[in-house]
Amino acid sequence: MSVRAALAAGLAAFAALPAAADEVNIYSSRHYDTDERLYSDFTETTGITVNRIEGTPEELMARMQAEGANSPADIYLTVDAGRIWLADEAGLFQPVTSEVLETRIPANLRSPDDEWFALSQRARIFFYAKDRVENPPKTYQELADPAWKGKICIRSASNVYNLSLMSAMIAHEGEAGAKEWASGLLANLARPPEGGDTDQLKGLISGACDIAVVNTYYFLRGKATTVEGLSEGIDSIGWVFPNQETTGAHVNVSGAGLAKHAPHPDAAIAFLEYLTTPEAQSYFADQNFEYPAVPDAAVGAVPASLGAFKADDLNLSVLGENQPAAQRIFNEIGFP
Ligand SMILES: [Fe+2]
């Protein structure tokens, strides 16, 4: 065999091996085992292997920053627009050109420069004790009404869900208005903030609070699965989608961005496009009883049981942009 022939044979053999392009590396802080099925379906359809590295959003962001241009990360996937925005601000993403993503994901659910895309939505709404509350508040603004003094439970202001809600309030009410609102809400707390969203719902059952501000999926988990201290009392809890006559209920998202130094950008975009097919969307959202980000994807039976609602259509990047001001105002008024 001539050297040339040997080389050609060698190259052919090399080409037959799975190329590096046939994989995609996802840095994910979303950990539902059930997402596995989505990933294996994607691999079956495309031949692209999905490698998942899990961690907290902070760990994964720090890792991407430390790895710099050598980072194997193709996609960063996390929960909460405020967190995705932080990664965007840190320069960890690059713009994606994809007609598929632009068509499927509404403009307010992706960054203005198409560096990240929402993949599922949750609403932060009111739940209330039906036996003690006849006329629950109908707007976020009403939470500051002295009529609710000592009645409201909400987790700590330092939690990113509340920072995002406050960021939305700043967008709608201005900084001064949002500060006054948060002061009113603080004065109405039933107890100093403690625990997560599930604990606020449990407070409705124990009698600690009459109103709780909580993400929809926590209530739905209590309804559709067994959550100790919640499921047994779930029928005593009512819900309100706030601001239906005005700005709509505050929504937040799971989302993903294309890593700045992605070694497999084509595979990564193919993966994002796959996650926005109506079928994958329904499945992805339903794992955590969330709503799809793509409008024509079916809402799961469990979240659908809450009824349809009007969502705030604020661009989600605002939730990040206003986050420093939200944090500062919470600090100024001593919201724990
Ligand atoms: Fe959560």
GROMACS .gro file of C-alpha atoms and ligand atoms in nm:
model
  337
    1MET     CA    1   0.000   0.000   0.000
    2SER     CA    2   0.136   0.338  -0.096
    3VAL     CA    3   0.174   0.601   0.167
    4ARG     CA    4  -0.103   0.795  -0.002
    5ALA     CA    5  -0.340   0.497   0.001
    6ALA     CA    6  -0.258   0.425   0.364
    7LEU     CA    7  -0.329   0.783   0.454
    8ALA     CA    8  -0.658   0.777   0.265
    9ALA     CA    9  -0.759   0.452   0.439
   10GLY     CA   10  -0.662   0.602   0.773
   11LEU     CA   11  -0.865   0.914   0.708
   12ALA     CA   12  -1.164   0.704   0.604
   13ALA     CA   13  -1.137   0.506   0.927
   14PHE     CA   14  -1.112   0.827   1.123
   15ALA     CA   15  -1.420   0.967   0.949
   16ALA     CA   16  -1.615   0.656   1.047
   17LEU     CA   17  -1.547   0.718   1.415
   18PRO     CA   18  -1.798   0.930   1.602
   19ALA     CA   19  -1.665   1.280   1.549
   20ALA     CA   20  -1.643   1.530   1.830
   21ALA     CA   21  -1.935   1.712   1.669
   22ASP     CA   22  -2.161   1.420   1.759
   23GLU     CA   23  -2.193   1.523   2.119
   24VAL     CA   24  -2.323   1.815   2.318
   25ASN     CA   25  -2.214   1.912   2.669
   26ILE     CA   26  -2.483   2.058   2.890
   27TYR     CA   27  -2.409   2.237   3.215
   28SER     CA   28  -2.741   2.203   3.392
   29SER     CA   29  -2.871   2.311   3.729
   30ARG     CA   30  -3.209   2.166   3.646
   31HIS     CA   31  -3.216   1.814   3.782
   32TYR     CA   32  -3.522   1.612   3.708
   33ASP     CA   33  -3.439   1.247   3.634
   34THR     CA   34  -3.730   1.248   3.395
   35ASP     CA   35  -3.548   1.493   3.166
   36GLU     CA   36  -3.323   1.193   3.085
   37ARG     CA   37  -3.587   1.058   2.847
   38LEU     CA   38  -3.581   1.379   2.646
   39TYR     CA   39  -3.205   1.355   2.613
   40SER     CA   40  -3.209   0.992   2.504
   41ASP     CA   41  -3.484   1.070   2.248
   42PHE     CA   42  -3.266   1.346   2.108
   43THR     CA   43  -2.971   1.107   2.080
   44GLU     CA   44  -3.186   0.846   1.907
   45THR     CA   45  -3.316   1.100   1.657
   46THR     CA   46  -2.991   1.280   1.581
   47GLY     CA   47  -2.708   1.047   1.684
   48ILE     CA   48  -2.575   1.326   1.904
   49THR     CA   49  -2.472   1.214   2.252
   50VAL     CA   50  -2.580   1.435   2.543
   51ASN     CA   51  -2.328   1.475   2.825
   52ARG     CA   52  -2.474   1.641   3.131
   53ILE     CA   53  -2.271   1.812   3.400
   54GLU     CA   54  -2.484   1.905   3.700
   55GLY     CA   55  -2.432   2.157   3.974
   56THR     CA   56  -2.583   2.462   4.138
   57PRO     CA   57  -2.617   2.764   3.907
   58GLU     CA   58  -2.335   2.935   4.099
   59GLU     CA   59  -2.102   2.634   4.070
   60LEU     CA   60  -2.163   2.593   3.699
   61MET     CA   61  -2.118   2.962   3.626
   62ALA     CA   62  -1.792   2.972   3.826
   63ARG     CA   63  -1.674   2.662   3.642
   64MET     CA   64  -1.745   2.815   3.300
   65GLN     CA   65  -1.565   3.132   3.400
   66ALA     CA   66  -1.262   2.941   3.528
   67GLU     CA   67  -1.249   2.722   3.217
   68GLY     CA   68  -1.266   3.025   2.990
   69ALA     CA   69  -1.195   2.955   2.625
   70ASN     CA   70  -1.119   2.590   2.707
   71SER     CA   71  -1.462   2.526   2.855
   72PRO     CA   72  -1.626   2.211   2.718
   73ALA     CA   73  -1.967   2.364   2.795
   74ASP     CA   74  -2.197   2.395   2.494
   75ILE     CA   75  -2.512   2.492   2.681
   76TYR     CA   76  -2.585   2.643   3.021
   77LEU     CA   77  -2.932   2.552   3.144
   78THR     CA   78  -3.083   2.693   3.461
   79VAL     CA   79  -3.393   2.816   3.638
   80ASP     CA   80  -3.494   3.182   3.682
   81ALA     CA   81  -3.447   3.464   3.433
   82GLY     CA   82  -3.244   3.658   3.691
   83ARG     CA   83  -2.985   3.381   3.699
   84ILE     CA   84  -2.973   3.341   3.321
   85TRP     CA   85  -2.926   3.714   3.292
   86LEU     CA   86  -2.630   3.697   3.533
   87ALA     CA   87  -2.461   3.441   3.307
   88ASP     CA   88  -2.536   3.662   3.006
   89GLU     CA   89  -2.389   3.964   3.187
   90ALA     CA   90  -2.079   3.763   3.273
   91GLY     CA   91  -2.026   3.714   2.899
   92LEU     CA   92  -2.078   3.339   2.908
   93PHE     CA   93  -2.311   3.323   2.605
   94GLN     CA   94  -2.297   3.396   2.234
   95PRO     CA   95  -2.582   3.496   2.004
   96VAL     CA   96  -2.769   3.217   1.829
   97THR     CA   97  -2.894   3.250   1.476
   98SER     CA   98  -3.187   3.013   1.447
   99GLU     CA   99  -3.509   3.084   1.267
  100VAL     CA  100  -3.662   2.787   1.447
  101LEU     CA  101  -3.594   2.932   1.792
  102GLU     CA  102  -3.696   3.283   1.687
  103THR     CA  103  -4.023   3.155   1.548
  104ARG     CA  104  -4.111   2.924   1.834
  105ILE     CA  105  -4.005   3.125   2.142
  106PRO     CA  106  -4.200   3.450   2.190
  107ALA     CA  107  -3.979   3.761   2.190
  108ASN     CA  108  -4.038   3.839   2.559
  109LEU     CA  109  -3.920   3.489   2.654
  110ARG     CA  110  -3.572   3.521   2.502
  111SER     CA  111  -3.294   3.777   2.537
  112PRO     CA  112  -3.312   4.071   2.295
  113ASP     CA  113  -2.987   3.953   2.132
  114ASP     CA  114  -3.095   3.585   2.122
  115GLU     CA  115  -2.823   3.469   2.360
  116TRP     CA  116  -3.067   3.269   2.574
  117PHE     CA  117  -3.413   3.120   2.540
  118ALA     CA  118  -3.686   3.027   2.788
  119LEU     CA  119  -3.782   2.661   2.782
  120SER     CA  120  -4.060   2.647   3.042
  121GLN     CA  121  -4.261   2.892   3.248
  122ARG     CA  122  -4.397   2.913   3.601
  123ALA     CA  123  -4.613   3.184   3.755
  124ARG     CA  124  -4.558   3.336   4.100
  125ILE     CA  125  -4.911   3.373   4.233
  126PHE     CA  126  -5.120   3.387   4.553
  127PHE     CA  127  -5.253   3.089   4.743
  128TYR     CA  128  -5.492   3.136   5.033
  129ALA     CA  129  -5.669   2.951   5.315
  130LYS     CA  130  -6.023   2.910   5.181
  131ASP     CA  131  -6.179   2.878   5.528
  132ARG     CA  132  -6.030   3.207   5.651
  133VAL     CA  133  -6.019   3.428   5.343
  134GLU     CA  134  -6.332   3.524   5.156
  135ASN     CA  135  -6.194   3.790   4.924
  136PRO     CA  136  -5.826   3.723   4.855
  137PRO     CA  137  -5.611   4.003   4.710
  138LYS     CA  138  -5.637   4.030   4.332
  139THR     CA  139  -5.318   4.222   4.261
  140TYR     CA  140  -4.956   4.225   4.378
  141GLN     CA  141  -5.018   4.587   4.476
  142GLU     CA  142  -5.295   4.478   4.718
  143LEU     CA  143  -5.045   4.269   4.916
  144ALA     CA  144  -4.928   4.599   5.065
  145ASP     CA  145  -5.278   4.691   5.185
  146PRO     CA  146  -5.288   4.716   5.569
  147ALA     CA  147  -5.601   4.497   5.555
  148TRP     CA  148  -5.360   4.200   5.525
  149LYS     CA  149  -5.149   4.290   5.829
  150GLY     CA  150  -5.005   3.976   5.988
  151LYS     CA  151  -5.154   3.749   5.721
  152ILE     CA  152  -4.896   3.701   5.445
  153CYS     CA  153  -4.621   3.439   5.414
  154ILE     CA  154  -4.337   3.468   5.163
  155ARG     CA  155  -3.984   3.329   5.155
  156SER     CA  156  -3.678   3.547   5.204
  157ALA     CA  157  -3.622   3.853   4.986
  158SER     CA  158  -3.275   3.727   4.904
  159ASN     CA  159  -3.426   3.438   4.708
  160VAL     CA  160  -3.396   3.491   4.335
  161TYR     CA  161  -3.770   3.428   4.279
  162ASN     CA  162  -3.851   3.729   4.498
  163LEU     CA  163  -3.574   3.939   4.345
  164SER     CA  164  -3.731   3.870   4.005
  165LEU     CA  165  -4.080   3.957   4.131
  166MET     CA  166  -3.942   4.280   4.278
  167SER     CA  167  -3.763   4.351   3.949
  168ALA     CA  168  -4.099   4.325   3.771
  169MET     CA  169  -4.256   4.560   4.029
  170ILE     CA  170  -3.979   4.812   3.962
  171ALA     CA  171  -4.051   4.788   3.588
  172HIS     CA  172  -4.422   4.855   3.644
  173GLU     CA  173  -4.420   5.094   3.941
  174GLY     CA  174  -4.079   5.262   3.924
  175GLU     CA  175  -3.821   5.233   4.203
  176ALA     CA  176  -4.004   5.461   4.447
  177GLY     CA  177  -4.336   5.281   4.391
  178ALA     CA  178  -4.176   4.939   4.425
  179LYS     CA  179  -4.003   5.044   4.748
  180GLU     CA  180  -4.330   5.163   4.898
  181TRP     CA  181  -4.494   4.841   4.789
  182ALA     CA  182  -4.224   4.620   4.943
  183SER     CA  183  -4.243   4.819   5.268
  184GLY     CA  184  -4.618   4.757   5.282
  185LEU     CA  185  -4.571   4.389   5.212
  186LEU     CA  186  -4.304   4.366   5.483
  187ALA     CA  187  -4.544   4.525   5.733
  188ASN     CA  188  -4.804   4.259   5.647
  189LEU     CA  189  -4.588   3.949   5.699
  190ALA     CA  190  -4.732   3.686   5.930
  191ARG     CA  191  -4.382   3.583   6.039
  192PRO     CA  192  -4.019   3.648   5.946
  193PRO     CA  193  -3.950   3.471   5.616
  194GLU     CA  194  -3.848   3.108   5.667
  195GLY     CA  195  -3.809   2.806   5.439
  196GLY     CA  196  -3.892   2.767   5.072
  197ASP     CA  197  -4.216   2.804   4.877
  198THR     CA  198  -4.353   2.469   4.999
  199ASP     CA  199  -4.317   2.594   5.360
  200GLN     CA  200  -4.531   2.898   5.281
  201LEU     CA  201  -4.807   2.666   5.153
  202LYS     CA  202  -4.775   2.452   5.465
  203GLY     CA  203  -4.823   2.774   5.664
  204LEU     CA  204  -5.170   2.804   5.510
  205ILE     CA  205  -5.260   2.460   5.642
  206SER     CA  206  -5.107   2.509   5.989
  207GLY     CA  207  -5.281   2.845   6.024
  208ALA     CA  208  -4.958   3.048   6.038
  209CYS     CA  209  -5.067   3.254   5.738
  210ASP     CA  210  -5.375   3.325   5.529
  211ILE     CA  211  -5.202   3.428   5.204
  212ALA     CA  212  -4.886   3.278   5.052
  213VAL     CA  213  -4.686   3.400   4.752
  214VAL     CA  214  -4.561   3.088   4.577
  215ASN     CA  215  -4.460   2.949   4.237
  216THR     CA  216  -4.736   2.745   4.078
  217TYR     CA  217  -4.546   2.416   4.056
  218TYR     CA  218  -4.498   2.387   4.433
  219PHE     CA  219  -4.873   2.378   4.484
  220LEU     CA  220  -4.917   2.142   4.189
  221ARG     CA  221  -4.657   1.904   4.331
  222GLY     CA  222  -4.862   1.891   4.652
  223LYS     CA  223  -5.169   1.819   4.443
  224ALA     CA  224  -5.031   1.560   4.199
  225THR     CA  225  -4.775   1.385   4.421
  226THR     CA  226  -4.740   1.326   4.793
  227VAL     CA  227  -4.576   1.614   4.977
  228GLU     CA  228  -4.589   1.558   5.352
  229GLY     CA  229  -4.759   1.840   5.539
  230LEU     CA  230  -4.912   1.975   5.220
  231SER     CA  231  -5.094   1.713   5.015
  232GLU     CA  232  -5.333   1.615   5.296
  233GLY     CA  233  -5.456   1.974   5.325
  234ILE     CA  234  -5.434   2.074   4.959
  235ASP     CA  235  -5.811   2.104   4.913
  236SER     CA  236  -5.826   2.377   5.179
  237ILE     CA  237  -5.609   2.600   4.958
  238GLY     CA  238  -5.743   2.835   4.690
  239TRP     CA  239  -5.544   3.033   4.433
  240VAL     CA  240  -5.549   3.366   4.253
  241PHE     CA  241  -5.367   3.462   3.935
  242PRO     CA  242  -5.290   3.827   4.017
  243ASN     CA  243  -5.326   4.137   3.800
  244GLN     CA  244  -5.551   3.973   3.543
  245GLU     CA  245  -5.710   4.310   3.463
  246THR     CA  246  -5.377   4.487   3.431
  247THR     CA  247  -5.021   4.365   3.376
  248GLY     CA  248  -5.082   3.991   3.420
  249ALA     CA  249  -4.934   3.734   3.657
  250HIS     CA  250  -4.558   3.746   3.711
  251VAL     CA  251  -4.391   3.458   3.527
  252ASN     CA  252  -4.042   3.323   3.543
  253VAL     CA  253  -3.869   3.054   3.341
  254SER     CA  254  -3.624   2.771   3.295
  255GLY     CA  255  -3.394   2.867   3.014
  256ALA     CA  256  -3.074   2.792   2.830
  257GLY     CA  257  -2.803   2.977   2.642
  258LEU     CA  258  -2.534   2.880   2.392
  259ALA     CA  259  -2.195   2.891   2.567
  260LYS     CA  260  -1.955   3.151   2.433
  261HIS     CA  261  -1.680   2.894   2.368
  262ALA     CA  262  -1.908   2.602   2.277
  263PRO     CA  263  -1.695   2.335   2.108
  264HIS     CA  264  -2.008   2.194   1.938
  265PRO     CA  265  -2.224   2.495   1.849
  266ASP     CA  266  -2.418   2.319   1.570
  267ALA     CA  267  -2.508   2.024   1.794
  268ALA     CA  268  -2.597   2.269   2.072
  269ILE     CA  269  -2.834   2.466   1.849
  270ALA     CA  270  -2.985   2.140   1.722
  271PHE     CA  271  -3.044   2.044   2.086
  272LEU     CA  272  -3.209   2.377   2.170
  273GLU     CA  273  -3.428   2.350   1.859
  274TYR     CA  274  -3.524   1.996   1.958
  275LEU     CA  275  -3.625   2.118   2.307
  276THR     CA  276  -3.863   2.366   2.144
  277THR     CA  277  -4.058   2.112   1.939
  278PRO     CA  278  -4.413   2.109   2.077
  279GLU     CA  279  -4.375   1.747   2.194
  280ALA     CA  280  -4.047   1.803   2.378
  281GLN     CA  281  -4.185   2.128   2.521
  282SER     CA  282  -4.487   1.960   2.673
  283TYR     CA  283  -4.273   1.686   2.818
  284PHE     CA  284  -4.003   1.923   2.949
  285ALA     CA  285  -4.256   2.154   3.117
  286ASP     CA  286  -4.467   1.878   3.264
  287GLN     CA  287  -4.177   1.717   3.450
  288ASN     CA  288  -4.203   2.001   3.698
  289PHE     CA  289  -4.571   2.088   3.643
  290GLU     CA  290  -4.470   2.399   3.451
  291TYR     CA  291  -4.609   2.567   3.140
  292PRO     CA  292  -4.437   2.532   2.803
  293ALA     CA  293  -4.255   2.836   2.662
  294VAL     CA  294  -4.375   2.760   2.309
  295PRO     CA  295  -4.733   2.884   2.269
  296ASP     CA  296  -4.871   2.592   2.066
  297ALA     CA  297  -4.730   2.321   2.293
  298ALA     CA  298  -4.993   2.146   2.505
  299VAL     CA  299  -5.014   2.242   2.875
  300GLY     CA  300  -5.008   1.935   3.099
  301ALA     CA  301  -5.326   1.824   3.274
  302VAL     CA  302  -5.191   1.917   3.619
  303PRO     CA  303  -5.099   2.281   3.548
  304ALA     CA  304  -5.407   2.312   3.325
  305SER     CA  305  -5.619   2.237   3.633
  306LEU     CA  306  -5.534   2.586   3.766
  307GLY     CA  307  -5.711   2.738   3.466
  308ALA     CA  308  -5.592   2.970   3.193
  309PHE     CA  309  -5.443   3.306   3.290
  310LYS     CA  310  -5.293   3.623   3.154
  311ALA     CA  311  -4.915   3.635   3.200
  312ASP     CA  312  -4.707   3.949   3.234
  313ASP     CA  313  -4.539   3.999   2.896
  314LEU     CA  314  -4.247   4.201   3.029
  315ASN     CA  315  -3.925   4.098   2.854
  316LEU     CA  316  -3.756   3.862   3.096
  317SER     CA  317  -3.420   4.033   3.060
  318VAL     CA  318  -3.574   4.318   3.264
  319LEU     CA  319  -3.589   4.080   3.561
  320GLY     CA  320  -3.210   4.062   3.547
  321GLU     CA  321  -3.147   4.426   3.466
  322ASN     CA  322  -3.351   4.543   3.767
  323GLN     CA  323  -3.207   4.282   4.002
  324PRO     CA  324  -2.937   4.507   4.157
  325ALA     CA  325  -3.200   4.774   4.230
  326ALA     CA  326  -3.434   4.509   4.373
  327GLN     CA  327  -3.161   4.386   4.605
  328ARG     CA  328  -3.071   4.740   4.711
  329ILE     CA  329  -3.432   4.832   4.793
  330PHE     CA  330  -3.487   4.513   4.994
  331ASN     CA  331  -3.168   4.595   5.187
  332GLU     CA  332  -3.273   4.957   5.244
  333ILE     CA  333  -3.606   4.859   5.399
  334GLY     CA  334  -3.459   4.566   5.591
  335PHE     CA  335  -3.669   4.299   5.419
  336PRO     CA  336  -3.513   3.979   5.555
  337FE      FE  337  -3.823   2.625   4.270
   0.00000   0.00000   0.00000
